[in-house]
Amino acid sequence: MAGLVGVTAAPFTYVSHVLGLAAAVLVLVWCVHFRGGLAFVAVNKNLIFNLHPVFMLIGFIIIGGEAIMSYKGLPGSKEVKKLIHLILHAIAIVLAVVGIWAAFKYHNDSGIANLYSLHSWVGLGTISLYAIQWIFGFITFFFPGAAPSLRRNALPWHVLFGLFVYILAIATAELGFLEKLTFLQNGGLAKYGTEAFLVNFTALVVIFFGAFVVVSAVAPASTEEPQGYVPIAES
């Protein structure tokens, strides 16, 4: 990739860690300080909904991003990094399921229809593709494991599809921020108030986090060419 000559993944990975931490803090400040807190069971059903952005952002987006970066951002053998990659993605899926459950429970307890918005449609599609990607990766690269030639041929597509699904996850998060903020503003929240700015700023941080995750995934781990790979000659 000519545009990344002389660029390594490490600095992008470091920035991603900082942005991920910032996004986690911001969403917790929003849901705890401005929205009243978090609860699995509550008379105030909004506290149940607050679990949705927290689990989806911290679990699905941030931990999912860390899983993508784990191959280049962590020391150790390839097998160890593969295991960490697999476990982090599994954690992301579990937390995302909890986040989706919270949204359905809030809607059902509040008498609100489910699955009527683009955010919900794209979100369910994304988590489904994410789970399929995880299962494919587990069977092909971990256990029982495909033949070496099949693994080599499947790896570029696994990486490409994984990044596509992750970009979909970022887009879904942005739709969610927009949808929730629009509802709040229609309910009387000040359009130029502190909470509105916090939500928009959190959404921007998530965009930058996703961008740095993707760049760190496609950038080489070092300036030296890895063994077994030859750059495509420029015509």
PDB file of C-alpha atoms in Angstrom:
ATOM      1  CA  MET A   1       0.000   0.000   0.000  1.00  0.00           C
ATOM      2  CA  ALA A   2       1.988   2.937  -1.319  1.00  0.00           C
ATOM      3  CA  GLY A   3       0.192   5.519   0.794  1.00  0.00           C
ATOM      4  CA  LEU A   4       1.458   3.846   3.980  1.00  0.00           C
ATOM      5  CA  VAL A   5       5.153   3.559   3.070  1.00  0.00           C
ATOM      6  CA  GLY A   6       7.228   4.474   6.119  1.00  0.00           C
ATOM      7  CA  VAL A   7       4.169   4.419   8.394  1.00  0.00           C
ATOM      8  CA  THR A   8       3.728   1.796  11.106  1.00  0.00           C
ATOM      9  CA  ALA A   9       0.649   0.752  13.065  1.00  0.00           C
ATOM     10  CA  ALA A  10       2.060   1.585  16.514  1.00  0.00           C
ATOM     11  CA  PRO A  11       1.335   5.347  16.695  1.00  0.00           C
ATOM     12  CA  PHE A  12      -2.205   4.845  15.395  1.00  0.00           C
ATOM     13  CA  THR A  13      -2.744   2.108  17.958  1.00  0.00           C
ATOM     14  CA  TYR A  14      -1.596   4.362  20.801  1.00  0.00           C
ATOM     15  CA  VAL A  15      -3.912   7.158  19.715  1.00  0.00           C
ATOM     16  CA  SER A  16      -6.767   4.654  19.413  1.00  0.00           C
ATOM     17  CA  HIS A  17      -6.282   3.609  23.048  1.00  0.00           C
ATOM     18  CA  VAL A  18      -6.558   7.240  24.179  1.00  0.00           C
ATOM     19  CA  LEU A  19      -9.634   7.899  22.023  1.00  0.00           C
ATOM     20  CA  GLY A  20     -11.284   4.693  23.224  1.00  0.00           C
ATOM     21  CA  LEU A  21     -10.747   5.673  26.854  1.00  0.00           C
ATOM     22  CA  ALA A  22     -12.113   9.156  26.144  1.00  0.00           C
ATOM     23  CA  ALA A  23     -15.208   7.723  24.437  1.00  0.00           C
ATOM     24  CA  ALA A  24     -15.855   5.372  27.375  1.00  0.00           C
ATOM     25  CA  VAL A  25     -15.614   8.212  29.888  1.00  0.00           C
ATOM     26  CA  LEU A  26     -17.859  10.469  27.809  1.00  0.00           C
ATOM     27  CA  VAL A  27     -20.634   7.903  27.374  1.00  0.00           C
ATOM     28  CA  LEU A  28     -20.558   7.119  31.103  1.00  0.00           C
ATOM     29  CA  VAL A  29     -20.752  10.822  31.966  1.00  0.00           C
ATOM     30  CA  TRP A  30     -23.695  11.176  29.611  1.00  0.00           C
ATOM     31  CA  CYS A  31     -25.655   8.177  30.889  1.00  0.00           C
ATOM     32  CA  VAL A  32     -24.826   8.527  34.592  1.00  0.00           C
ATOM     33  CA  HIS A  33     -24.593  12.274  35.113  1.00  0.00           C
ATOM     34  CA  PHE A  34     -27.064  13.608  32.530  1.00  0.00           C
ATOM     35  CA  ARG A  35     -29.426  10.623  32.080  1.00  0.00           C
ATOM     36  CA  GLY A  36     -29.685   9.506  35.717  1.00  0.00           C
ATOM     37  CA  GLY A  37     -27.690   6.286  35.900  1.00  0.00           C
ATOM     38  CA  LEU A  38     -27.774   2.626  34.880  1.00  0.00           C
ATOM     39  CA  ALA A  39     -30.038  -0.227  35.983  1.00  0.00           C
ATOM     40  CA  PHE A  40     -31.128  -3.664  34.799  1.00  0.00           C
ATOM     41  CA  VAL A  41     -34.423  -3.302  36.690  1.00  0.00           C
ATOM     42  CA  ALA A  42     -35.943   0.071  37.557  1.00  0.00           C
ATOM     43  CA  VAL A  43     -39.213   1.949  37.829  1.00  0.00           C
ATOM     44  CA  ASN A  44     -37.640   4.633  35.653  1.00  0.00           C
ATOM     45  CA  LYS A  45     -37.280   2.711  32.395  1.00  0.00           C
ATOM     46  CA  ASN A  46     -34.820   5.254  31.022  1.00  0.00           C
ATOM     47  CA  LEU A  47     -32.205   3.820  33.388  1.00  0.00           C
ATOM     48  CA  ILE A  48     -32.587   0.477  31.634  1.00  0.00           C
ATOM     49  CA  PHE A  49     -32.153   2.087  28.227  1.00  0.00           C
ATOM     50  CA  ASN A  50     -28.969   3.796  29.425  1.00  0.00           C
ATOM     51  CA  LEU A  51     -27.339   0.359  29.458  1.00  0.00           C
ATOM     52  CA  HIS A  52     -27.717   0.241  25.685  1.00  0.00           C
ATOM     53  CA  PRO A  53     -25.265   2.998  24.667  1.00  0.00           C
ATOM     54  CA  VAL A  54     -22.832   2.039  27.430  1.00  0.00           C
ATOM     55  CA  PHE A  55     -22.644  -1.665  26.529  1.00  0.00           C
ATOM     56  CA  MET A  56     -22.726  -1.064  22.785  1.00  0.00           C
ATOM     57  CA  LEU A  57     -19.998   1.580  22.835  1.00  0.00           C
ATOM     58  CA  ILE A  58     -17.666   0.156  25.475  1.00  0.00           C
ATOM     59  CA  GLY A  59     -18.380  -3.486  24.655  1.00  0.00           C
ATOM     60  CA  PHE A  60     -19.001  -3.611  20.948  1.00  0.00           C
ATOM     61  CA  ILE A  61     -17.097  -0.614  19.544  1.00  0.00           C
ATOM     62  CA  ILE A  62     -14.160  -0.152  21.930  1.00  0.00           C
ATOM     63  CA  ILE A  63     -13.413  -3.755  22.895  1.00  0.00           C
ATOM     64  CA  GLY A  64     -14.101  -4.790  19.298  1.00  0.00           C
ATOM     65  CA  GLY A  65     -11.592  -2.187  18.140  1.00  0.00           C
ATOM     66  CA  GLU A  66      -9.033  -3.399  20.665  1.00  0.00           C
ATOM     67  CA  ALA A  67      -9.542  -6.927  19.342  1.00  0.00           C
ATOM     68  CA  ILE A  68      -8.769  -5.741  15.803  1.00  0.00           C
ATOM     69  CA  MET A  69      -5.603  -3.984  16.955  1.00  0.00           C
ATOM     70  CA  SER A  70      -4.416  -6.818  19.206  1.00  0.00           C
ATOM     71  CA  TYR A  71      -2.464  -8.569  16.440  1.00  0.00           C
ATOM     72  CA  LYS A  72      -0.149  -5.595  15.964  1.00  0.00           C
ATOM     73  CA  GLY A  73      -0.445  -3.812  19.273  1.00  0.00           C
ATOM     74  CA  LEU A  74       0.442  -6.627  21.648  1.00  0.00           C
ATOM     75  CA  PRO A  75       3.721  -8.477  22.234  1.00  0.00           C
ATOM     76  CA  GLY A  76       3.921 -12.243  22.200  1.00  0.00           C
ATOM     77  CA  SER A  77       3.630 -15.097  19.768  1.00  0.00           C
ATOM     78  CA  LYS A  78       1.159 -15.273  16.907  1.00  0.00           C
ATOM     79  CA  GLU A  79      -0.832 -17.980  18.699  1.00  0.00           C
ATOM     80  CA  VAL A  80      -1.168 -15.885  21.870  1.00  0.00           C
ATOM     81  CA  LYS A  81      -2.284 -12.837  19.914  1.00  0.00           C
ATOM     82  CA  LYS A  82      -4.739 -14.979  17.954  1.00  0.00           C
ATOM     83  CA  LEU A  83      -6.276 -16.206  21.217  1.00  0.00           C
ATOM     84  CA  ILE A  84      -6.519 -12.669  22.628  1.00  0.00           C
ATOM     85  CA  HIS A  85      -8.067 -11.501  19.342  1.00  0.00           C
ATOM     86  CA  LEU A  86     -10.664 -14.283  19.556  1.00  0.00           C
ATOM     87  CA  ILE A  87     -11.494 -13.694  23.235  1.00  0.00           C
ATOM     88  CA  LEU A  88     -11.856  -9.919  22.899  1.00  0.00           C
ATOM     89  CA  HIS A  89     -14.208 -10.316  19.951  1.00  0.00           C
ATOM     90  CA  ALA A  90     -16.244 -12.859  21.950  1.00  0.00           C
ATOM     91  CA  ILE A  91     -16.498 -10.395  24.849  1.00  0.00           C
ATOM     92  CA  ALA A  92     -17.594  -7.684  22.407  1.00  0.00           C
ATOM     93  CA  ILE A  93     -20.382  -9.919  21.088  1.00  0.00           C
ATOM     94  CA  VAL A  94     -21.615 -10.857  24.585  1.00  0.00           C
ATOM     95  CA  LEU A  95     -21.699  -7.229  25.745  1.00  0.00           C
ATOM     96  CA  ALA A  96     -23.423  -6.195  22.528  1.00  0.00           C
ATOM     97  CA  VAL A  97     -26.126  -8.801  23.139  1.00  0.00           C
ATOM     98  CA  VAL A  98     -26.664  -7.336  26.622  1.00  0.00           C
ATOM     99  CA  GLY A  99     -26.884  -3.867  25.089  1.00  0.00           C
ATOM    100  CA  ILE A 100     -29.451  -5.020  22.531  1.00  0.00           C
ATOM    101  CA  TRP A 101     -31.420  -6.765  25.285  1.00  0.00           C
ATOM    102  CA  ALA A 102     -31.527  -3.481  27.225  1.00  0.00           C
ATOM    103  CA  ALA A 103     -32.977  -1.636  24.226  1.00  0.00           C
ATOM    104  CA  PHE A 104     -35.680  -4.292  23.687  1.00  0.00           C
ATOM    105  CA  LYS A 105     -36.524  -4.404  27.399  1.00  0.00           C
ATOM    106  CA  TYR A 106     -36.837  -0.622  27.539  1.00  0.00           C
ATOM    107  CA  HIS A 107     -39.115  -0.593  24.492  1.00  0.00           C
ATOM    108  CA  ASN A 108     -41.258  -3.478  25.718  1.00  0.00           C
ATOM    109  CA  ASP A 109     -41.613  -2.108  29.263  1.00  0.00           C
ATOM    110  CA  SER A 110     -42.419   1.361  27.926  1.00  0.00           C
ATOM    111  CA  GLY A 111     -44.872   0.254  25.245  1.00  0.00           C
ATOM    112  CA  ILE A 112     -42.641   1.440  22.402  1.00  0.00           C
ATOM    113  CA  ALA A 113     -42.468  -0.417  19.084  1.00  0.00           C
ATOM    114  CA  ASN A 114     -39.315  -2.356  18.250  1.00  0.00           C
ATOM    115  CA  LEU A 115     -37.254  -2.383  15.053  1.00  0.00           C
ATOM    116  CA  TYR A 116     -38.809   0.641  13.356  1.00  0.00           C
ATOM    117  CA  SER A 117     -35.664   2.716  12.796  1.00  0.00           C
ATOM    118  CA  LEU A 118     -32.702   2.498  10.444  1.00  0.00           C
ATOM    119  CA  HIS A 119     -30.450   2.351  13.509  1.00  0.00           C
ATOM    120  CA  SER A 120     -32.116  -0.833  14.734  1.00  0.00           C
ATOM    121  CA  TRP A 121     -32.126  -2.459  11.284  1.00  0.00           C
ATOM    122  CA  VAL A 122     -28.458  -1.767  10.601  1.00  0.00           C
ATOM    123  CA  GLY A 123     -27.571  -2.632  14.195  1.00  0.00           C
ATOM    124  CA  LEU A 124     -29.116  -6.101  14.117  1.00  0.00           C
ATOM    125  CA  GLY A 125     -27.577  -6.752  10.718  1.00  0.00           C
ATOM    126  CA  THR A 126     -24.177  -5.683  12.018  1.00  0.00           C
ATOM    127  CA  ILE A 127     -24.241  -7.856  15.142  1.00  0.00           C
ATOM    128  CA  SER A 128     -25.376 -10.806  12.995  1.00  0.00           C
ATOM    129  CA  LEU A 129     -22.495 -10.314  10.543  1.00  0.00           C
ATOM    130  CA  TYR A 130     -20.093  -9.836  13.465  1.00  0.00           C
ATOM    131  CA  ALA A 131     -21.174 -13.176  14.963  1.00  0.00           C
ATOM    132  CA  ILE A 132     -20.845 -14.933  11.593  1.00  0.00           C
ATOM    133  CA  GLN A 133     -17.357 -13.446  11.199  1.00  0.00           C
ATOM    134  CA  TRP A 134     -16.382 -14.705  14.663  1.00  0.00           C
ATOM    135  CA  ILE A 135     -17.678 -18.214  13.994  1.00  0.00           C
ATOM    136  CA  PHE A 136     -15.893 -18.338  10.642  1.00  0.00           C
ATOM    137  CA  GLY A 137     -12.651 -17.158  12.234  1.00  0.00           C
ATOM    138  CA  PHE A 138     -12.944 -19.663  15.082  1.00  0.00           C
ATOM    139  CA  ILE A 139     -13.522 -22.629  12.773  1.00  0.00           C
ATOM    140  CA  THR A 140     -11.012 -21.608  10.109  1.00  0.00           C
ATOM    141  CA  PHE A 141      -8.115 -20.206  12.128  1.00  0.00           C
ATOM    142  CA  PHE A 142      -8.526 -21.622  15.636  1.00  0.00           C
ATOM    143  CA  PHE A 143     -10.465 -24.878  16.080  1.00  0.00           C
ATOM    144  CA  PRO A 144     -10.518 -27.279  14.369  1.00  0.00           C
ATOM    145  CA  GLY A 145      -8.639 -25.120  11.861  1.00  0.00           C
ATOM    146  CA  ALA A 146      -8.647 -25.328   8.088  1.00  0.00           C
ATOM    147  CA  ALA A 147      -5.830 -26.547   5.863  1.00  0.00           C
ATOM    148  CA  PRO A 148      -2.892 -24.110   5.648  1.00  0.00           C
ATOM    149  CA  SER A 149      -3.608 -23.269   2.017  1.00  0.00           C
ATOM    150  CA  LEU A 150      -7.253 -22.479   2.808  1.00  0.00           C
ATOM    151  CA  ARG A 151      -6.221 -20.325   5.767  1.00  0.00           C
ATOM    152  CA  ARG A 152      -3.820 -18.352   3.569  1.00  0.00           C
ATOM    153  CA  ASN A 153      -6.508 -17.778   0.950  1.00  0.00           C
ATOM    154  CA  ALA A 154      -9.188 -16.939   3.506  1.00  0.00           C
ATOM    155  CA  LEU A 155      -7.112 -14.554   5.631  1.00  0.00           C
ATOM    156  CA  PRO A 156      -7.310 -11.468   3.335  1.00  0.00           C
ATOM    157  CA  TRP A 157     -11.070 -11.888   3.015  1.00  0.00           C
ATOM    158  CA  HIS A 158     -11.408 -12.393   6.763  1.00  0.00           C
ATOM    159  CA  VAL A 159      -9.534  -9.140   7.382  1.00  0.00           C
ATOM    160  CA  LEU A 160     -11.461  -7.227   4.710  1.00  0.00           C
ATOM    161  CA  PHE A 161     -14.863  -8.452   5.858  1.00  0.00           C
ATOM    162  CA  GLY A 162     -13.949  -7.794   9.487  1.00  0.00           C
ATOM    163  CA  LEU A 163     -13.056  -4.175   8.743  1.00  0.00           C
ATOM    164  CA  PHE A 164     -16.259  -3.784   6.723  1.00  0.00           C
ATOM    165  CA  VAL A 165     -18.356  -5.048   9.642  1.00  0.00           C
ATOM    166  CA  TYR A 166     -16.471  -2.809  12.073  1.00  0.00           C
ATOM    167  CA  ILE A 167     -17.102   0.248   9.895  1.00  0.00           C
ATOM    168  CA  LEU A 168     -20.784  -0.751   9.873  1.00  0.00           C
ATOM    169  CA  ALA A 169     -20.656  -0.855  13.684  1.00  0.00           C
ATOM    170  CA  ILE A 170     -19.246   2.686  13.798  1.00  0.00           C
ATOM    171  CA  ALA A 171     -21.955   3.865  11.383  1.00  0.00           C
ATOM    172  CA  THR A 172     -24.622   2.192  13.530  1.00  0.00           C
ATOM    173  CA  ALA A 173     -23.311   3.952  16.633  1.00  0.00           C
ATOM    174  CA  GLU A 174     -23.483   7.296  14.843  1.00  0.00           C
ATOM    175  CA  LEU A 175     -27.089   6.606  13.803  1.00  0.00           C
ATOM    176  CA  GLY A 176     -27.840   5.759  17.427  1.00  0.00           C
ATOM    177  CA  PHE A 177     -26.374   8.989  18.766  1.00  0.00           C
ATOM    178  CA  LEU A 178     -28.332  10.972  16.182  1.00  0.00           C
ATOM    179  CA  GLU A 179     -31.590   9.144  16.874  1.00  0.00           C
ATOM    180  CA  LYS A 180     -31.398   9.476  20.666  1.00  0.00           C
ATOM    181  CA  LEU A 181     -30.342  13.120  20.567  1.00  0.00           C
ATOM    182  CA  THR A 182     -33.164  13.930  18.133  1.00  0.00           C
ATOM    183  CA  PHE A 183     -35.705  12.308  20.486  1.00  0.00           C
ATOM    184  CA  LEU A 184     -34.303  14.225  23.453  1.00  0.00           C
ATOM    185  CA  GLN A 185     -34.370  17.529  21.601  1.00  0.00           C
ATOM    186  CA  ASN A 186     -37.934  16.911  20.442  1.00  0.00           C
ATOM    187  CA  GLY A 187     -38.733  16.313  24.110  1.00  0.00           C
ATOM    188  CA  GLY A 188     -37.360  19.694  25.140  1.00  0.00           C
ATOM    189  CA  LEU A 189     -33.607  19.210  25.489  1.00  0.00           C
ATOM    190  CA  ALA A 190     -31.767  22.414  24.598  1.00  0.00           C
ATOM    191  CA  LYS A 191     -30.239  22.104  21.137  1.00  0.00           C
ATOM    192  CA  TYR A 192     -27.178  24.100  22.185  1.00  0.00           C
ATOM    193  CA  GLY A 193     -27.054  22.848  25.768  1.00  0.00           C
ATOM    194  CA  THR A 194     -24.230  21.028  27.518  1.00  0.00           C
ATOM    195  CA  GLU A 195     -25.745  17.577  27.067  1.00  0.00           C
ATOM    196  CA  ALA A 196     -26.322  18.057  23.335  1.00  0.00           C
ATOM    197  CA  PHE A 197     -22.724  19.150  22.852  1.00  0.00           C
ATOM    198  CA  LEU A 198     -21.510  16.194  24.945  1.00  0.00           C
ATOM    199  CA  VAL A 199     -23.429  13.698  22.800  1.00  0.00           C
ATOM    200  CA  ASN A 200     -22.185  15.221  19.540  1.00  0.00           C
ATOM    201  CA  PHE A 201     -18.625  15.374  20.817  1.00  0.00           C
ATOM    202  CA  THR A 202     -18.816  11.734  21.938  1.00  0.00           C
ATOM    203  CA  ALA A 203     -20.010  10.771  18.455  1.00  0.00           C
ATOM    204  CA  LEU A 204     -17.049  12.613  16.914  1.00  0.00           C
ATOM    205  CA  VAL A 205     -14.594  10.847  19.224  1.00  0.00           C
ATOM    206  CA  VAL A 206     -16.104   7.502  18.173  1.00  0.00           C
ATOM    207  CA  ILE A 207     -15.597   8.380  14.498  1.00  0.00           C
ATOM    208  CA  PHE A 208     -11.935   9.218  15.094  1.00  0.00           C
ATOM    209  CA  PHE A 209     -11.479   6.090  17.205  1.00  0.00           C
ATOM    210  CA  GLY A 210     -12.883   3.931  14.416  1.00  0.00           C
ATOM    211  CA  ALA A 211     -10.721   5.637  11.820  1.00  0.00           C
ATOM    212  CA  PHE A 212      -7.538   5.089  13.828  1.00  0.00           C
ATOM    213  CA  VAL A 213      -8.478   1.451  14.444  1.00  0.00           C
ATOM    214  CA  VAL A 214      -8.900   0.844  10.712  1.00  0.00           C
ATOM    215  CA  VAL A 215      -5.637   2.605   9.834  1.00  0.00           C
ATOM    216  CA  SER A 216      -3.751   0.678  12.523  1.00  0.00           C
ATOM    217  CA  ALA A 217      -5.170  -2.547  11.068  1.00  0.00           C
ATOM    218  CA  VAL A 218      -4.005  -1.847   7.504  1.00  0.00           C
ATOM    219  CA  ALA A 219      -0.668  -0.206   8.375  1.00  0.00           C
ATOM    220  CA  PRO A 220       2.357  -2.522   8.593  1.00  0.00           C
ATOM    221  CA  ALA A 221       3.514  -3.590  12.029  1.00  0.00           C
ATOM    222  CA  SER A 222       7.021  -2.376  11.169  1.00  0.00           C
ATOM    223  CA  THR A 223       8.825  -0.677   8.325  1.00  0.00           C
ATOM    224  CA  GLU A 224      10.383  -4.001   7.359  1.00  0.00           C
ATOM    225  CA  GLU A 225       8.492  -6.221   4.987  1.00  0.00           C
ATOM    226  CA  PRO A 226       7.184  -9.357   6.767  1.00  0.00           C
ATOM    227  CA  GLN A 227       8.609 -12.637   5.564  1.00  0.00           C
ATOM    228  CA  GLY A 228       6.536 -14.396   2.951  1.00  0.00           C
ATOM    229  CA  TYR A 229       5.028 -11.200   1.568  1.00  0.00           C
ATOM    230  CA  VAL A 230       6.241  -9.262  -1.434  1.00  0.00           C
ATOM    231  CA  PRO A 231       4.988  -5.742  -2.210  1.00  0.00           C
ATOM    232  CA  ILE A 232       3.005  -5.364  -5.388  1.00  0.00           C
ATOM    233  CA  ALA A 233       5.238  -3.731  -7.968  1.00  0.00           C
ATOM    234  CA  GLU A 234       4.075  -0.370  -9.239  1.00  0.00           C
ATOM    235  CA  SER A 235       3.385  -0.301 -12.955  1.00  0.00           C
TER     236      SER A 235
END
